[in-house]
Each structure stands twice: as C-alpha cells, then as structure tokens.
Short mmCIF file of C-alpha atoms and ligand atoms in Angstrom, two decimals:
data_model
loop_
_atom_site.label_atom_id
_atom_site.label_comp_id
_atom_site.label_asym_id
_atom_site.label_seq_id
_atom_site.Cartn_x
_atom_site.Cartn_y
_atom_site.Cartn_z
CA UNK A 63 0.00 0.00 0.00
CA UNK A 64 1.31 3.40 -0.98
CA UNK A 65 2.29 5.52 1.98
CA UNK A 66 3.14 9.20 1.89
CA UNK A 67 5.14 9.13 5.16
CA UNK A 68 7.28 6.05 4.89
CA UNK A 69 10.11 7.48 6.98
CA UNK A 70 8.18 6.85 10.23
CA UNK A 71 7.59 9.36 13.01
CA UNK A 72 10.23 11.91 13.88
CA UNK A 73 10.18 14.34 16.76
CA UNK A 74 9.36 17.76 15.40
CA UNK A 75 10.23 21.02 17.21
CA UNK A 76 6.48 21.55 17.64
CA UNK A 77 6.23 18.29 19.57
CA UNK A 78 9.02 19.34 21.94
CA UNK A 79 7.27 22.64 22.66
CA UNK A 80 3.97 20.86 23.23
CA UNK A 81 5.66 18.36 25.54
CA UNK A 82 7.25 21.15 27.57
CA UNK A 83 3.98 23.05 27.87
CA UNK A 84 2.22 19.81 28.81
CA UNK A 85 4.69 19.09 31.60
CA UNK A 86 4.31 22.61 32.98
CA UNK A 87 0.51 22.44 32.82
CA UNK A 88 0.52 19.03 34.54
CA UNK A 89 2.63 20.22 37.46
CA UNK A 90 0.57 23.39 37.90
CA UNK A 91 -2.66 21.42 37.37
CA UNK A 92 -1.94 18.76 39.97
CA UNK A 93 -0.84 21.38 42.50
CA UNK A 94 -3.90 23.48 41.84
CA UNK A 95 -6.15 20.44 42.18
CA UNK A 96 -4.55 19.34 45.43
CA UNK A 97 -5.07 22.81 46.91
CA UNK A 98 -8.82 22.08 46.80
CA UNK A 99 -8.60 18.81 48.67
CA UNK A 100 -8.75 20.29 52.19
CA UNK A 101 -11.88 22.15 51.11
CA UNK A 102 -13.49 19.01 49.75
CA UNK A 103 -12.57 16.75 52.67
CA UNK A 104 -14.29 17.26 56.04
CA UNK A 105 -12.24 17.91 59.17
CA UNK A 106 -10.04 15.10 60.45
CA UNK A 107 -12.12 14.16 63.47
CA UNK A 108 -10.65 10.75 64.28
CA UNK A 109 -7.24 9.24 64.93
CA UNK A 110 -7.76 7.20 61.77
CA UNK A 111 -8.40 10.11 59.45
CA UNK A 112 -4.75 11.18 58.90
CA UNK A 113 -3.63 7.94 57.32
CA UNK A 114 -6.78 7.73 55.19
CA UNK A 115 -6.14 11.22 53.87
CA UNK A 116 -2.50 10.39 53.16
CA UNK A 117 -3.67 7.46 51.06
CA UNK A 118 -6.13 9.76 49.34
CA UNK A 119 -3.30 12.16 48.42
CA UNK A 120 -1.14 9.32 47.10
CA UNK A 121 -4.02 8.11 44.92
CA UNK A 122 -4.74 11.63 43.70
CA UNK A 123 -1.10 12.26 42.74
CA UNK A 124 -0.64 8.94 40.94
CA UNK A 125 -4.04 9.28 39.27
CA UNK A 126 -3.26 12.88 38.29
CA UNK A 127 0.10 11.97 36.76
CA UNK A 128 -1.43 9.11 34.78
CA UNK A 129 -4.31 11.29 33.63
CA UNK A 130 -2.11 14.15 32.44
CA UNK A 131 0.42 11.74 30.91
CA UNK A 132 -2.20 9.96 28.80
CA UNK A 133 -4.14 13.09 27.83
CA UNK A 134 -0.86 14.91 27.10
CA UNK A 135 0.48 12.16 24.86
CA UNK A 136 -2.83 12.13 23.05
CA UNK A 137 -2.60 15.88 22.52
CA UNK A 138 1.02 15.67 21.34
CA UNK A 139 0.16 12.89 18.90
CA UNK A 140 -2.75 14.81 17.47
CA UNK A 141 -0.63 17.92 16.85
CA UNK A 142 2.83 16.56 16.03
CA UNK A 143 1.80 13.63 13.88
CA UNK A 144 -1.06 15.24 12.07
CA UNK A 145 -1.48 14.15 8.43
CA UNK A 146 -0.53 16.87 5.88
CA UNK A 147 -3.46 18.50 4.07
CA UNK A 148 -4.73 16.30 1.22
CA UNK A 149 -3.18 13.11 2.62
CA UNK A 150 -5.98 10.58 2.88
CA UNK A 151 -3.81 7.46 2.96
CA UNK A 152 -3.34 5.13 5.91
CA UNK A 153 -0.44 5.83 8.26
CA UNK A 154 2.52 3.46 8.55
CA UNK A 155 1.84 0.10 10.16
CA UNK A 156 3.80 -0.98 13.24
CA UNK A 157 3.91 -4.42 14.75
CA UNK A 158 4.77 -5.30 18.34
CA UNK A 159 7.45 -3.62 20.37
CA UNK A 160 8.36 -6.11 23.14
CA UNK A 161 10.45 -3.66 25.15
CA UNK A 162 7.73 -1.02 25.21
CA UNK A 163 5.07 -3.58 26.08
CA UNK A 164 7.10 -4.98 28.95
CA UNK A 165 7.73 -1.48 30.30
CA UNK A 166 4.07 -0.43 30.17
CA UNK A 167 3.02 -3.66 31.85
CA UNK A 168 5.60 -3.61 34.62
CA UNK A 169 5.16 0.03 35.65
CA UNK A 170 1.38 -0.18 36.30
CA UNK A 171 1.87 -3.58 37.98
CA UNK A 172 4.39 -2.05 40.38
CA UNK A 173 2.10 0.92 41.04
CA UNK A 174 -0.82 -1.42 41.84
CA UNK A 175 1.28 -3.59 44.16
CA UNK A 176 2.51 -0.45 45.92
CA UNK A 177 -1.06 0.83 46.37
CA UNK A 178 -2.26 -2.58 47.58
CA UNK A 179 0.44 -2.78 50.24
CA UNK A 180 -0.11 0.80 51.44
CA UNK A 181 -3.93 0.39 51.49
CA UNK A 182 -3.77 -2.95 53.28
CA UNK A 183 -1.50 -1.53 55.97
CA UNK A 184 -3.79 1.42 56.60
CA UNK A 185 -6.88 -0.81 56.61
CA UNK A 186 -5.47 -3.32 59.10
CA UNK A 187 -4.15 -0.51 61.31
CA UNK A 188 -7.43 1.39 61.40
CA UNK A 189 -9.74 -1.60 61.78
CA UNK A 190 -7.70 -3.49 64.37
CA UNK A 191 -9.45 -4.15 67.71
CA UNK A 192 -8.31 -1.86 70.49
CA UNK A 193 -7.70 -2.67 74.11
CA UNK A 194 -10.15 -0.49 76.04
CA UNK A 195 -13.24 0.14 73.94
CA UNK A 196 -16.44 2.02 74.75
CA UNK A 197 -15.15 2.94 78.22
CA UNK A 198 -17.98 4.47 80.20
CA UNK A 199 -17.52 5.11 83.88
CA UNK A 200 -14.77 2.51 84.17
CA UNK A 201 -16.59 -0.23 82.25
CA UNK A 202 -16.33 -1.39 78.66
CA UNK A 203 -19.92 -1.43 77.46
CA UNK A 204 -21.46 -2.67 74.22
CA UNK A 205 -22.77 -0.15 71.72
CA UNK A 206 -25.07 -1.51 69.02
CA UNK A 207 -26.17 0.13 65.81
CA UNK A 208 -29.26 -1.09 64.01
CA UNK A 209 -29.90 -0.12 60.42
CA UNK A 210 -33.44 -0.44 59.13
CA UNK A 211 -35.07 1.28 56.20
CA UNK A 212 -34.66 4.18 56.70
CA UNK A 213 -33.06 5.04 59.99
CA UNK A 214 -30.22 4.32 62.38
CA UNK A 215 -30.77 3.33 65.99
CA UNK A 216 -27.99 3.38 68.59
CA UNK A 217 -28.30 1.44 71.82
CA UNK A 218 -26.00 1.36 74.84
CA UNK A 219 -26.02 -1.86 76.85
CA UNK A 220 -25.03 -0.24 80.14
CA UNK A 221 -23.51 -1.80 83.21
CA UNK A 222 -26.37 -0.40 85.28
CA UNK A 223 -29.40 -2.30 86.47
CA UNK A 224 -32.82 -1.26 87.57
CA UNK A 225 -34.05 -2.22 91.06
CA UNK A 226 -35.35 -5.51 89.66
CA UNK A 227 -31.98 -6.43 88.26
CA UNK A 228 -32.74 -5.85 84.58
CA UNK A 229 -29.92 -4.33 82.54
CA UNK A 230 -30.57 -0.76 81.50
CA UNK A 231 -30.42 -0.17 77.76
CA UNK A 232 -30.17 3.40 76.53
CA UNK A 233 -31.70 4.06 73.13
CA UNK A 234 -30.33 7.26 71.63
CA UNK A 235 -32.07 6.97 68.27
CA UNK A 236 -30.18 8.33 65.29
CA UNK A 237 -27.46 9.93 67.46
CA UNK A 238 -24.22 8.30 68.52
CA UNK A 239 -22.87 9.95 71.66
CA UNK A 240 -19.15 9.65 72.34
CA UNK A 241 -16.24 11.73 73.62
CA UNK A 242 -12.72 12.71 72.59
CA UNK A 243 -10.35 9.78 73.12
CA UNK A 244 -13.00 7.10 73.53
CA UNK A 245 -12.14 4.02 71.47
CA UNK A 246 -15.50 3.55 69.80
CA UNK A 247 -16.28 -0.04 68.80
CA UNK A 248 -19.71 -0.41 67.21
CA UNK A 249 -21.55 -3.65 66.49
CA UNK A 250 -23.66 -3.12 63.39
CA UNK A 251 -26.73 -5.13 62.39
CA UNK A 252 -29.35 -4.64 59.73
CA UNK A 253 -33.01 -5.59 59.95
CA UNK A 254 -33.59 -5.76 56.23
CA UNK A 255 -31.23 -4.99 53.35
CA UNK A 256 -27.58 -3.96 53.15
CA UNK A 257 -26.88 -0.52 54.56
CA UNK A 258 -23.55 1.22 54.98
CA UNK A 259 -22.69 3.22 58.09
CA UNK A 260 -20.50 6.09 56.96
CA UNK A 261 -19.07 8.89 59.09
CA UNK A 262 -17.09 11.03 56.62
CA UNK A 263 -15.42 13.15 59.32
CA UNK A 264 -14.12 9.99 61.01
CA UNK A 265 -13.06 8.46 57.65
CA UNK A 266 -14.81 5.19 58.49
CA UNK A 267 -17.44 3.25 56.59
CA UNK A 268 -18.79 -0.23 57.18
CA UNK A 269 -21.53 -2.26 55.51
CA UNK A 270 -24.33 -3.86 57.51
CA UNK A 271 -24.94 -7.36 56.23
CA UNK A 272 -28.21 -9.31 56.35
CA UNK A 273 -28.00 -12.69 58.04
CA UNK A 274 -30.10 -15.20 59.91
CA UNK A 275 -31.98 -13.18 62.54
CA UNK A 276 -32.21 -16.29 64.72
CA UNK A 277 -28.46 -16.15 65.00
CA UNK A 278 -28.35 -12.46 65.72
CA UNK A 279 -28.01 -11.49 62.06
CA UNK A 280 -24.51 -11.13 60.74
CA UNK A 281 -22.92 -8.41 62.85
CA UNK A 282 -20.04 -6.31 61.59
CA UNK A 283 -17.71 -4.05 63.60
CA UNK A 284 -16.68 -0.46 63.10
CA UNK A 285 -13.90 1.18 65.10
CA UNK A 286 -12.64 4.72 65.44
CA UNK A 287 -11.35 7.13 68.06
CA UNK A 288 -12.56 10.74 68.00
CA UNK A 289 -9.83 13.38 68.38
CA UNK A 290 -9.96 17.09 69.11
CA UNK A 291 -10.43 19.33 66.08
CA UNK A 292 -8.95 22.82 66.51
CA UNK A 293 -11.48 25.60 66.35
CA UNK A 294 -14.44 23.28 66.87
CA UNK A 295 -16.98 23.98 69.61
CA UNK A 296 -17.98 21.05 71.77
CA UNK A 297 -20.08 18.97 71.84
CA UNK A 298 -19.21 18.70 68.14
CA UNK A 299 -21.56 17.12 65.63
CA UNK A 300 -20.67 15.09 62.56
CA UNK A 301 -23.09 13.55 60.08
CA UNK A 302 -23.70 9.81 59.71
CA UNK A 303 -24.78 8.88 56.19
CA UNK A 304 -26.06 5.67 54.63
CA UNK A 305 -23.67 4.88 51.78
CA UNK A 306 -25.49 1.91 50.25
CA UNK A 307 -28.54 2.48 48.07
CA UNK A 308 -31.24 0.76 50.14
CA UNK A 309 -34.54 2.08 48.77
CA UNK A 310 -36.44 5.29 48.16
CA UNK A 311 -35.66 6.64 51.63
CA UNK A 312 -31.90 6.02 51.31
CA UNK A 313 -31.12 9.74 51.13
CA UNK A 314 -32.99 10.36 54.39
CA UNK A 315 -31.14 7.66 56.28
CA UNK A 316 -28.92 9.92 58.32
CA UNK A 317 -27.77 10.42 61.87
CA UNK A 318 -25.29 12.41 63.93
CA UNK A 319 -22.15 11.59 65.87
CA UNK A 320 -22.06 13.85 68.93
CA UNK A 321 -18.57 14.15 70.39
CA UNK A 322 -18.24 15.55 73.93
CA UNK A 323 -15.02 17.14 75.10
CA UNK A 324 -14.30 14.50 77.72
CA UNK A 325 -15.84 11.58 79.53
CA UNK A 326 -17.22 13.63 82.43
CA UNK A 327 -19.19 15.85 80.04
CA UNK A 328 -20.39 12.76 78.20
CA UNK A 329 -21.62 11.33 81.50
CA UNK A 330 -23.19 14.60 82.71
CA UNK A 331 -24.87 15.65 79.51
CA UNK A 332 -25.94 12.35 77.98
CA UNK A 333 -25.39 9.15 79.91
CA UNK A 334 -26.65 9.92 83.42
CA UNK A 335 -29.70 11.90 82.25
CA UNK A 336 -30.62 9.02 79.92
CA UNK A 337 -30.38 6.47 82.75
CA UNK A 338 -32.30 8.78 85.07
CA UNK A 339 -35.10 9.07 82.51
CA UNK A 340 -35.32 5.28 82.24
CA UNK A 341 -35.39 4.76 86.00
CA UNK A 342 -37.89 7.57 86.56
CA UNK A 343 -40.41 7.49 83.74
CA UNK A 344 -43.45 9.78 83.84
CA UNK A 345 -46.24 8.14 85.82
CA UNK A 346 -48.79 8.58 83.07
CA UNK A 347 -48.39 5.84 80.42
CA UNK A 348 -49.51 8.27 77.71
CA UNK A 349 -46.75 10.72 78.62
CA UNK A 350 -44.27 7.86 78.81
CA UNK A 351 -45.37 6.67 75.40
CA UNK A 352 -44.89 10.13 73.95
CA UNK A 353 -41.29 10.06 75.20
CA UNK A 354 -40.66 6.43 74.21
CA UNK A 355 -41.97 6.70 70.67
CA UNK A 356 -39.46 9.46 69.98
CA UNK A 357 -36.59 7.19 71.01
CA UNK A 358 -37.41 4.94 68.11
CA UNK A 359 -37.15 5.68 64.44
CA UNK A 360 -40.86 5.99 63.67
CA UNK A 361 -40.46 9.60 62.52
CA UNK A 362 -38.34 8.54 59.55
CA UNK A 363 -41.35 6.94 57.85
CA UNK A 364 -44.62 8.22 59.33
CA UNK A 365 -46.73 11.35 59.44
CA UNK A 366 -47.87 12.39 62.91
CA UNK A 367 -48.93 16.01 63.26
CA UNK A 368 -48.79 15.96 67.07
CA UNK A 369 -45.02 15.43 66.95
CA UNK A 370 -44.31 17.24 63.68
CA UNK A 371 -43.50 14.08 61.70
CA UNK A 372 -43.80 14.44 57.94
CA UNK A 373 -42.33 11.33 56.29
CA UNK A 374 -44.45 9.37 53.84
CA UNK A 375 -42.78 5.97 53.43
CA UNK A 376 -45.28 4.38 55.81
CA UNK A 377 -48.97 5.02 56.48
CA UNK A 378 -49.95 8.19 58.36
CA UNK A 379 -50.47 7.86 62.10
CA UNK A 380 -52.85 10.82 62.29
CA UNK A 381 -56.16 9.54 63.60
CA UNK A 382 -54.81 6.01 64.07
CA UNK A 383 -57.00 5.49 67.16
CA UNK A 384 -60.14 5.97 65.04
CA UNK A 385 -59.43 3.22 62.51
CA UNK A 386 -57.08 0.74 64.19
CA UNK A 387 -60.05 -1.33 65.39
CA UNK A 388 -61.21 -1.99 61.84
CA UNK A 389 -57.98 -3.31 60.34
CA UNK A 390 -57.88 -6.97 61.31
CA UNK A 391 -61.02 -8.95 62.18
CA UNK A 392 -60.81 -10.12 65.77
CA UNK A 393 -58.20 -7.55 66.82
CA UNK A 394 -59.23 -4.58 68.89
CA UNK A 395 -57.67 -1.18 68.25
CA UNK A 396 -55.03 -1.44 70.99
CA UNK A 397 -54.22 -5.03 70.02
CA UNK A 398 -53.81 -4.11 66.38
CA UNK A 399 -51.48 -1.19 67.16
CA UNK A 400 -49.39 -3.35 69.50
CA UNK A 401 -49.07 -6.24 67.04
CA UNK A 402 -48.19 -3.87 64.20
CA UNK A 403 -45.37 -2.29 66.18
CA UNK A 404 -44.04 -5.56 67.57
CA UNK A 405 -43.75 -6.96 64.08
CA UNK A 406 -45.26 -4.90 61.31
CA UNK A 407 -45.12 -7.85 58.91
CA UNK A 408 -48.10 -9.33 60.76
CA UNK A 409 -50.42 -7.09 58.79
CA UNK A 410 -49.78 -4.65 56.01
CA UNK A 411 -51.78 -1.54 55.30
CA UNK A 412 -52.88 -1.77 51.64
CA UNK A 413 -50.63 0.22 49.34
CA UNK A 414 -47.53 -0.02 51.55
CA UNK A 415 -44.55 -2.35 51.32
CA UNK A 416 -43.27 -4.32 54.26
CA UNK A 417 -40.44 -1.95 55.18
CA UNK A 418 -40.89 -1.26 58.87
CA UNK A 419 -38.40 -2.46 61.42
CA UNK A 420 -39.55 -5.08 63.91
CA UNK A 421 -39.15 -4.63 67.66
CA UNK A 422 -40.26 -7.90 69.19
CA UNK A 423 -37.67 -9.90 71.16
CA UNK A 424 -37.84 -12.79 68.71
CA UNK A 425 -36.52 -10.64 65.90
CA UNK A 426 -33.05 -9.58 66.87
CA UNK A 427 -30.71 -10.63 69.56
CA UNK A 428 -29.09 -7.41 70.53
CA UNK A 429 -30.43 -4.07 69.42
CA UNK A 430 -33.68 -2.31 68.77
CA UNK A 431 -35.57 -4.34 71.34
CA UNK A 432 -38.68 -2.74 72.76
CA UNK A 433 -39.77 -3.96 76.19
CA UNK A 434 -43.43 -4.94 76.67
CA UNK A 435 -43.82 -1.90 78.94
CA UNK A 436 -42.43 0.43 76.28
CA UNK A 437 -44.80 -1.16 73.79
CA UNK A 438 -47.71 -0.64 76.19
CA UNK A 439 -46.81 3.03 76.70
CA UNK A 440 -46.45 3.69 72.99
CA UNK A 441 -49.82 2.04 72.32
CA UNK A 442 -51.33 4.19 75.08
CA UNK A 443 -49.94 7.28 73.38
CA UNK A 444 -51.03 6.31 69.86
CA UNK A 445 -54.49 5.54 71.25
CA UNK A 446 -54.85 9.26 71.92
CA UNK A 447 -54.32 10.10 68.26
CA UNK A 448 -57.74 10.73 66.78
CA UNK A 449 -61.04 12.56 67.22
CA UNK A 450 -62.23 9.54 69.12
CA UNK A 451 -60.45 6.37 70.23
CA UNK A 452 -61.57 2.79 69.82
CA UNK A 453 -58.89 1.61 72.23
CA UNK A 454 -59.74 -0.07 75.49
CA UNK A 455 -56.68 0.75 77.58
CA UNK A 456 -58.43 -0.38 80.77
CA UNK A 457 -57.80 -3.99 79.86
CA UNK A 458 -54.83 -3.51 77.54
CA UNK A 459 -52.32 -4.92 80.01
CA UNK A 460 -53.96 -8.32 79.56
CA UNK A 461 -55.41 -8.03 76.05
CA UNK A 462 -52.11 -7.03 74.42
CA UNK A 463 -50.12 -9.98 75.87
CA UNK A 464 -52.98 -12.28 74.86
CA UNK A 465 -52.90 -10.98 71.29
CA UNK A 466 -49.09 -11.37 71.18
CA UNK A 467 -49.46 -14.94 72.38
CA UNK A 468 -52.03 -15.63 69.65
CA UNK A 469 -50.08 -14.05 66.80
CA UNK A 470 -46.45 -14.80 67.72
CA UNK A 471 -46.85 -17.74 70.08
CA UNK A 472 -44.95 -16.55 73.13
CA UNK A 473 -45.80 -15.02 76.46
CA UNK A 474 -45.06 -11.49 77.62
CA UNK A 475 -46.07 -9.75 80.82
CA UNK A 476 -46.92 -6.11 81.23
CA UNK A 477 -46.60 -5.50 84.92
CA UNK A 478 -46.42 -1.79 85.34
CA UNK A 479 -48.03 1.26 83.91
CA UNK A 480 -51.50 0.41 85.14
CA UNK A 481 -53.91 2.97 86.55
CA UNK A 482 -51.41 5.73 85.90
CA UNK A 483 -49.69 5.14 89.25
CA UNK A 484 -46.73 3.20 88.01
CA UNK A 485 -44.15 5.94 88.18
CA UNK A 486 -42.77 4.54 91.40
CA UNK A 487 -42.62 1.03 90.03
CA UNK A 488 -40.08 -0.24 87.58
CA UNK A 489 -40.27 -2.33 84.44
CA UNK A 490 -39.68 -5.97 85.24
CA UNK A 491 -41.52 -7.88 82.60
CA UNK A 492 -39.54 -9.91 80.17
CA UNK A 493 -40.45 -11.83 77.09
CA UNK A 494 -40.37 -15.51 77.87
CA UNK A 495 -38.96 -16.63 74.56
CA UNK A 496 -36.12 -14.21 74.43
CA UNK A 497 -34.28 -11.78 76.57
CA UNK A 498 -36.49 -8.76 76.22
CA UNK A 499 -34.07 -6.31 77.71
CA UNK A 500 -30.69 -7.15 76.30
CU1 LIG B 70 -29.71 2.56 54.20
CU2 LIG B 70 -29.13 3.57 52.13
#
C-alpha cells in the first residue's frame, strides 16, 4: 500500500514545545487540584483520618500523573503527527514492540502492588481491635447500631441495672454519643437490606450485612477514636450517612455523631440523664409513650402532626385510634397497634410495602428491642391520636399480651403502667422466649 510518510515518526520542534507546555501544565494542574482537597474533605475528626487522607493524596497524585500523561500524549500525537493537508492514505503500520510492552506492563503492575500494600497496611491498622473500647464510667460497654429502612438506631447496653436487676439499655435513636479519646467499637446489624454506616469526618465506613436473625443477624464491627479538632466547639456534631442504596428513603437515612469534650461531660450531659429518665419514667403511660416513641425511628417513615412528623414511606399515624379497630377482624384497636409495632409484617396496610423495622424480642438478639412496657406506653400514646379512640386501655395490660401470644406464640407480661400510678414502680416484665431487655 502506498504511503506518503514512509520514513516513520520523527520528533518535530512543535512536539518538543507541546511536551514542555504539557509538563508545565501538569505540574501546575496537579498542585492546583490538590489545593482544593482540604476544602473538599471534612475535618479530620478521628485518629484514623490522617492515614486515610494520606492514602487519598497518594491516589490523587498517581491518578493525576497518569491522567495528564495519557491526555498529554494524546494531545502531542494529534498535533505533532497530524497528516498533511490532502493526505488521505493510511499511516505506517507498526507491529509489536516487546520492550515497550514490557515497560508499560511492569510500571502499572508495580504501582498497583505499591497501592495494595499501602492500602492494606492502613486498613489493618485502622480496623484493628483496640484494648479499652467504649469505656464508660470505668466499664467497657457494648454499643449496638441497628440499620433499618430508613433510619439508624444506637443502643448502649449499660452496666447499670434497675431495682429488679434488669440491665438498663439506653436508646439514643439516630445519634451516637461519644467523647474525645473514647475508642468507639460499634456492632452493626441490619433488619432488612444492606446498609452502609458512613461517618465522613471519622473516615470510616462499614456495611451492615443481612443474616439469619435467629443467629443475631450477621454483625459487623466499626472502630474509630474521635480526636480534638482545633477551632471546633464542643459537643461537636458530625453527620452519619447511609452509603449503600437501600430504597427510596436512602437519602434520608442519616444520623449524627455527637462528640463531647471528655468523659465527664459525656456522662453529665448524655449518659446519666438518659439512665435517670429510664429509671424515673413519667407516671402517666400516655406521657411515657410520647417520650418512648421518639426514642425509636418511627419519625423517619410516618406522618404524625402531634409530633411534627412528615415522612411518607409508611402510612400516616394521624387519627390512628379511630381506625385501628377496623384493620384486622378479631383484633381490637389497641391489640392491632401493639401487634403492628411488635412486628409490622403481621399485617400490612394496603398500598404499603413491608419496610418497617420489627421490635419484638424474637426478631433480633441485641439491638432495637422494645420492652413490653415500652410497647404498652407507645400504644397508650397512639391511642390518643384521633377525634375519638376505639382503644380499650383499661384492659390492655392483659389483652395485648394475649394478642401477642395468639399471633407470635410466646408469652409477655406487662406489669407496670396500670392505673397511671406506676411511676414509682419499675419495668420488670420480660419476654419468655427471648431476653427482652438485652
Ligand atoms: Cu440505608 Cu441507604
């Protein structure tokens, strides 16, 4: 085949100029780009964040060099080896160049091995178990995170017990409370699909994996240690984000890490008040229910004007007391509400998917458990939502356990909260088929 440029490529002065300009632009470009990184990245709020950011810089620099190298060569080729006007023939044909091919295989291979080693080191360092985790008042307690479409729930299995000997569990809803220097070690479990617990400021992210609920799901761990950030006012707040597309409410699945300045402030401002509130609930079950229901994640899916809830994933709770008695034949209003909360899969409101978290003790081993007394209080509160109420709360302490026995096949006792005089008493009922409080 006739070829107008049989002499092969030669380096023209134009190509040298282009190459020089390209080099200059690359250096300036990478530097300019890197100057934005601190703006893009959130503050380094954990001990782990420095090494993660260092890895990020290494990746950016290598990626930047490769990008500019390839784009630059492309540009040089287009300009320096452009066909002369009127030349419509094919260019010269080249066959393999073993040396070149070996070089361009070995260099990327070395880069990838280097990145793998560096990444692996940082990963193992940051995710390694630490010695004293979740230290609260001298004890290492367990902190559980439950992910359910579409909310996070944090629970603290304290080392405190109520007068009847039941372990006190603090439910702090979508907020994780911690303090500077605490080695946080979270146990994560999902109630439905895969979620991903991501705290950008801490540079940590961990998936929640579905598993057999009978075996406590398939828990994963997440570890980090908050550090002081200069110029930050405390308690400092950092967003928790779901980083795994889990449904139409994925974008709303958020929470907050609240970091106190030290352990004593953590105890004074969060821990002790939370325990006090559990040990001294309002005497009136309706008032208790109003407090309890806000500890759970109901607001992420339901409308309830009384509490300012506006989410639409689940059915509206406005006027629930008026219609709850008509949902399931044979179930009274208070029974229906209780069964639906305990395990919403028992009955589904037409037009809605089964997406609600379950709270009964047979569902999950560790987190998100609602005691029968909490359930009773929440039912009492919801039974006030409507122009009129079909609920019979007079007998609910026996009718609700009976309905639970019928539907789920196990016994629960509700032994406080009756007659509105229960403030002095303490919760002591436990589900027979599972540990209702732990
Ligand atoms: Cu949970 Cu996205």
